[in-house]
Amino acid sequence: AQSVTQLGSHVSVSEGALVLLRCNYSSSVPPYLFWYVQYPNQGLQLLLKYTTGATLVKGINGFEAEFKKSETSFHLTKPSAHMSDAAEYFCAVSLIQGAQKLVFGQGTRLTINP
Amino acid sequence: DAGVIQSPRHEVTEMGQEVTLRCKPISGHDYLFWYRQTMMRGLELLIYFNNNVPIDDSGMPEDRFSAKMPNASFSTLKIQPSEPRDSAVYFCASSRAGNTEAFFGQGTRLTVV
């Protein structure tokens, strides 16, 4: 069975600083990988996804993530944090081309300091 | 499209009462999911439907929980009787067949006192 581990339940960075949210997965077969964002009192929204092909994936709002098979990682980065990036971020994995078997990590709450 | 619509947004009820949460998925989506989010357990998949048929309900915590999807545009999650430990945010999501993106509603925050 697949699983996801997000390192750090809470990350705090200064406005303009690099954002790095860590995600490691375990899977017996090549996985599909996702990052979702949840703003306060909202549902989850897809930021980006890796299915096949290029391992560096670009998403909305300037975020990107790189699939590293050797490290079983899919870390999320953004070069310069903005106050509006404050939210909770979820890494998720699926073994199939479909949303019905998504397994979510525990989430990382990102705080942006002015 | 207005997205996935859930109602109510907030529900406060007394222990022992029946609670019904409602969801309208995005038109044309084949899959509908019910999730529960708590601080302790994170985001858990409770049940999902494909073309209105329940496919996997292994995440439903116990017999007090039931879900139905009478047609392609409506689903309910019912808790009867409710207990304080059911307090959580319940999300409905929908997706198209073969598409890995799930679209989430804004959730229903349930408080059982």
Tab-separated table of C-alpha atoms in Angstrom:
chain	number	residue	atom	x	y	z
A	1	ALA	CA	0.000	0.000	0.000
A	2	GLN	CA	1.154	3.513	-0.655
A	3	SER	CA	1.725	6.158	2.011
A	4	VAL	CA	2.837	9.755	2.296
A	5	THR	CA	4.949	11.476	4.941
A	6	GLN	CA	5.141	15.240	5.179
A	7	LEU	CA	8.108	16.402	7.226
A	8	GLY	CA	7.098	19.250	9.481
A	9	SER	CA	3.514	19.923	10.439
A	10	HIS	CA	4.257	23.642	10.602
A	11	VAL	CA	6.689	25.714	8.505
A	12	SER	CA	7.261	29.421	8.967
A	13	VAL	CA	9.136	31.645	6.498
A	14	SER	CA	9.572	35.358	5.939
A	15	GLU	CA	7.883	37.133	3.084
A	16	GLY	CA	10.187	36.946	0.047
A	17	ALA	CA	12.072	33.898	1.339
A	18	LEU	CA	12.242	30.467	-0.232
A	19	VAL	CA	9.418	28.074	0.581
A	20	LEU	CA	10.314	24.388	0.878
A	21	LEU	CA	7.707	21.840	1.969
A	22	ARG	CA	8.906	18.264	2.159
A	23	CYS	CA	7.060	15.155	1.061
A	24	ASN	CA	8.260	11.562	0.909
A	25	TYR	CA	6.195	8.662	-0.339
A	26	SER	CA	6.313	4.917	-0.308
A	27	SER	CA	4.920	2.964	-3.224
A	28	SER	CA	5.537	-0.409	-4.805
A	29	VAL	CA	4.961	0.948	-8.301
A	30	PRO	CA	5.571	4.309	-9.988
A	31	PRO	CA	3.103	6.658	-8.334
A	32	TYR	CA	1.102	9.671	-9.325
A	33	LEU	CA	1.933	12.554	-6.979
A	34	PHE	CA	0.027	15.685	-6.052
A	35	TRP	CA	0.140	18.804	-3.972
A	36	TYR	CA	-3.113	20.344	-2.790
A	37	VAL	CA	-3.551	23.635	-0.936
A	38	GLN	CA	-6.265	24.464	1.595
A	39	TYR	CA	-6.915	28.089	2.444
A	40	PRO	CA	-8.739	28.876	5.711
A	41	ASN	CA	-12.341	27.684	5.711
A	42	GLN	CA	-12.018	26.370	2.167
A	43	GLY	CA	-11.818	22.997	0.480
A	44	LEU	CA	-8.648	21.583	-1.042
A	45	GLN	CA	-7.459	22.903	-4.388
A	46	LEU	CA	-4.982	21.199	-6.714
A	47	LEU	CA	-1.636	23.038	-6.921
A	48	LEU	CA	0.193	20.649	-9.231
A	49	LYS	CA	0.572	17.007	-10.129
A	50	TYR	CA	3.105	14.575	-11.492
A	51	THR	CA	1.840	11.713	-13.645
A	52	THR	CA	4.509	10.868	-16.222
A	53	GLY	CA	7.196	12.667	-18.207
A	54	ALA	CA	9.122	15.660	-16.956
A	55	THR	CA	10.035	15.291	-13.289
A	56	LEU	CA	9.937	19.022	-12.584
A	57	VAL	CA	6.326	20.078	-12.442
A	58	LYS	CA	5.088	23.664	-12.370
A	59	GLY	CA	1.822	24.593	-10.732
A	60	ILE	CA	-0.300	27.586	-9.936
A	61	ASN	CA	0.844	30.624	-7.922
A	62	GLY	CA	4.528	30.107	-8.737
A	63	PHE	CA	4.893	26.744	-7.013
A	64	GLU	CA	6.810	23.817	-8.439
A	65	ALA	CA	7.777	20.326	-7.324
A	66	GLU	CA	10.336	17.791	-8.439
A	67	PHE	CA	9.778	14.058	-8.509
A	68	LYS	CA	12.949	12.282	-7.379
A	69	LYS	CA	12.504	8.551	-7.659
A	70	SER	CA	15.859	7.727	-6.042
A	71	GLU	CA	14.885	9.722	-2.967
A	72	THR	CA	11.174	8.839	-3.091
A	73	SER	CA	10.485	12.533	-2.670
A	74	PHE	CA	8.208	15.174	-4.153
A	75	HIS	CA	9.145	18.397	-2.360
A	76	LEU	CA	7.221	21.604	-3.053
A	77	THR	CA	9.092	24.874	-3.553
A	78	LYS	CA	8.477	28.518	-4.328
A	79	PRO	CA	11.379	30.953	-4.757
A	80	SER	CA	9.750	33.895	-3.011
A	81	ALA	CA	6.964	33.598	-0.455
A	82	HIS	CA	3.983	35.916	-0.516
A	83	MET	CA	1.613	36.635	2.340
A	84	SER	CA	-1.202	35.065	0.332
A	85	ASP	CA	0.639	31.710	0.385
A	86	ALA	CA	-0.299	31.191	4.027
A	87	ALA	CA	-2.369	28.003	3.994
A	88	GLU	CA	-2.199	24.282	4.670
A	89	TYR	CA	-0.527	22.129	2.048
A	90	PHE	CA	-1.201	18.441	1.466
A	91	CYS	CA	0.925	15.981	-0.447
A	92	ALA	CA	-0.958	13.017	-1.911
A	93	VAL	CA	-0.139	9.845	-3.805
A	94	SER	CA	-2.156	7.544	-6.036
A	95	LEU	CA	-1.298	4.334	-7.823
A	96	ILE	CA	-3.874	4.825	-10.544
A	97	GLN	CA	-4.863	7.437	-13.080
A	98	GLY	CA	-7.872	8.552	-11.119
A	99	ALA	CA	-8.821	10.357	-7.936
A	100	GLN	CA	-10.449	7.390	-6.248
A	101	LYS	CA	-7.335	6.071	-4.560
A	102	LEU	CA	-5.743	9.285	-3.358
A	103	VAL	CA	-3.857	8.948	-0.089
A	104	PHE	CA	-3.132	12.248	1.644
A	105	GLY	CA	-0.338	13.226	3.981
A	106	GLN	CA	-1.043	14.872	7.314
A	107	GLY	CA	-0.559	18.355	5.947
A	108	THR	CA	1.918	21.197	6.551
A	109	ARG	CA	0.704	24.562	7.749
A	110	LEU	CA	2.681	27.368	6.117
A	111	THR	CA	2.931	30.689	7.931
A	112	ILE	CA	4.388	33.768	6.246
A	113	ASN	CA	6.029	36.387	8.464
A	114	PRO	CA	5.975	40.021	7.258
B	1	ASP	CA	-19.872	25.655	-13.166
B	2	ALA	CA	-20.275	26.662	-9.529
B	3	GLY	CA	-18.048	23.866	-8.296
B	4	VAL	CA	-18.926	21.283	-5.669
B	5	ILE	CA	-21.635	22.646	-3.400
B	6	GLN	CA	-22.061	21.467	0.159
B	7	SER	CA	-24.704	22.352	2.693
B	8	PRO	CA	-24.875	23.373	5.405
B	9	ARG	CA	-21.517	25.095	5.922
B	10	HIS	CA	-21.838	24.765	9.676
B	11	GLU	CA	-23.922	22.421	11.787
B	12	VAL	CA	-24.184	22.277	15.543
B	13	THR	CA	-26.247	19.477	16.988
B	14	GLU	CA	-26.778	17.659	20.236
B	15	MET	CA	-25.473	14.185	20.852
B	16	GLY	CA	-27.966	11.564	19.741
B	17	GLN	CA	-29.523	13.655	17.022
B	18	GLU	CA	-29.544	12.732	13.348
B	19	VAL	CA	-27.365	14.837	11.061
B	20	THR	CA	-27.587	14.976	7.266
B	21	LEU	CA	-24.901	16.577	5.138
B	22	ARG	CA	-25.595	17.348	1.497
B	23	CYS	CA	-23.481	17.574	-1.617
B	24	LYS	CA	-24.006	18.579	-5.228
B	25	PRO	CA	-21.064	17.474	-7.409
B	26	ILE	CA	-19.838	19.189	-10.540
B	27	SER	CA	-22.049	18.336	-13.495
B	28	GLY	CA	-20.583	15.577	-15.656
B	29	HIS	CA	-18.313	14.156	-12.971
B	30	ASP	CA	-18.474	10.380	-12.576
B	31	TYR	CA	-16.988	10.058	-9.100
B	32	LEU	CA	-18.112	11.488	-5.791
B	33	PHE	CA	-16.104	11.253	-2.572
B	34	TRP	CA	-16.853	11.946	1.071
B	35	TYR	CA	-13.870	12.853	3.284
B	36	ARG	CA	-13.576	13.690	6.963
B	37	GLN	CA	-10.881	16.020	8.303
B	38	THR	CA	-9.807	16.149	11.960
B	39	MET	CA	-6.718	17.392	13.724
B	40	MET	CA	-5.899	13.945	15.022
B	41	ARG	CA	-6.468	11.834	11.912
B	42	GLY	CA	-6.020	14.305	9.073
B	43	LEU	CA	-7.987	13.762	5.872
B	44	GLU	CA	-9.735	10.392	5.649
B	45	LEU	CA	-11.708	8.985	2.739
B	46	LEU	CA	-15.025	7.693	4.052
B	47	ILE	CA	-16.746	6.440	0.894
B	48	TYR	CA	-16.829	7.017	-2.823
B	49	PHE	CA	-19.375	6.514	-5.589
B	50	ASN	CA	-18.945	5.848	-9.282
B	51	ASN	CA	-21.954	6.653	-11.460
B	52	ASN	CA	-24.106	6.880	-8.313
B	53	VAL	CA	-23.085	3.417	-7.091
B	54	PRO	CA	-21.131	3.062	-3.822
B	55	ILE	CA	-17.808	1.429	-4.667
B	56	ASP	CA	-15.750	1.519	-1.496
B	57	ASP	CA	-17.176	2.295	1.930
B	58	SER	CA	-14.331	0.778	3.926
B	59	GLY	CA	-13.556	4.161	5.449
B	60	MET	CA	-16.981	4.615	7.001
B	61	PRO	CA	-16.285	4.488	10.737
B	62	GLU	CA	-19.310	2.502	11.863
B	63	ASP	CA	-22.928	1.697	11.197
B	64	ARG	CA	-24.031	5.087	12.456
B	65	PHE	CA	-22.719	6.521	9.189
B	66	SER	CA	-24.531	6.038	5.894
B	67	ALA	CA	-24.247	7.665	2.487
B	68	LYS	CA	-26.521	7.712	-0.522
B	69	MET	CA	-26.414	9.051	-4.045
B	70	PRO	CA	-29.927	8.875	-5.493
B	71	ASN	CA	-28.916	10.638	-8.705
B	72	ALA	CA	-25.908	12.130	-10.455
B	73	SER	CA	-26.396	15.567	-8.936
B	74	PHE	CA	-26.990	14.830	-5.263
B	75	SER	CA	-25.496	12.888	-2.386
B	76	THR	CA	-26.059	12.757	1.365
B	77	LEU	CA	-23.979	11.639	4.323
B	78	LYS	CA	-26.065	10.805	7.365
B	79	ILE	CA	-24.965	10.220	10.938
B	80	GLN	CA	-27.543	8.677	13.232
B	81	PRO	CA	-27.165	8.958	16.169
B	82	SER	CA	-24.427	11.572	16.277
B	83	GLU	CA	-21.691	11.570	18.935
B	84	PRO	CA	-19.215	14.256	20.049
B	85	ARG	CA	-16.340	12.335	18.442
B	86	ASP	CA	-18.023	12.853	15.059
B	87	SER	CA	-17.148	16.543	15.283
B	88	ALA	CA	-15.023	17.310	12.203
B	89	VAL	CA	-15.065	19.010	8.835
B	90	TYR	CA	-16.690	16.845	6.202
B	91	PHE	CA	-15.714	17.396	2.586
B	92	CYS	CA	-17.387	16.252	-0.572
B	93	ALA	CA	-15.324	16.044	-3.768
B	94	SER	CA	-15.959	14.968	-7.334
B	95	SER	CA	-13.888	14.022	-10.358
B	96	ARG	CA	-14.114	12.730	-13.909
B	97	ALA	CA	-13.216	9.154	-14.743
B	98	GLY	CA	-9.501	8.837	-15.480
B	99	ASN	CA	-8.753	12.325	-14.182
B	100	THR	CA	-6.509	12.492	-11.163
B	101	GLU	CA	-7.785	15.862	-9.983
B	102	ALA	CA	-10.478	15.860	-7.339
B	103	PHE	CA	-12.520	19.058	-6.901
B	104	PHE	CA	-13.481	19.763	-3.322
B	105	GLY	CA	-16.415	21.582	-1.826
B	106	GLN	CA	-15.948	24.114	0.966
B	107	GLY	CA	-16.847	21.558	3.588
B	108	THR	CA	-19.361	21.260	6.404
B	109	ARG	CA	-18.055	21.936	9.888
B	110	LEU	CA	-19.967	19.634	12.233
B	111	THR	CA	-19.980	20.144	15.968
B	112	VAL	CA	-21.750	17.614	18.158
B	113	VAL	CA	-22.241	18.776	21.739
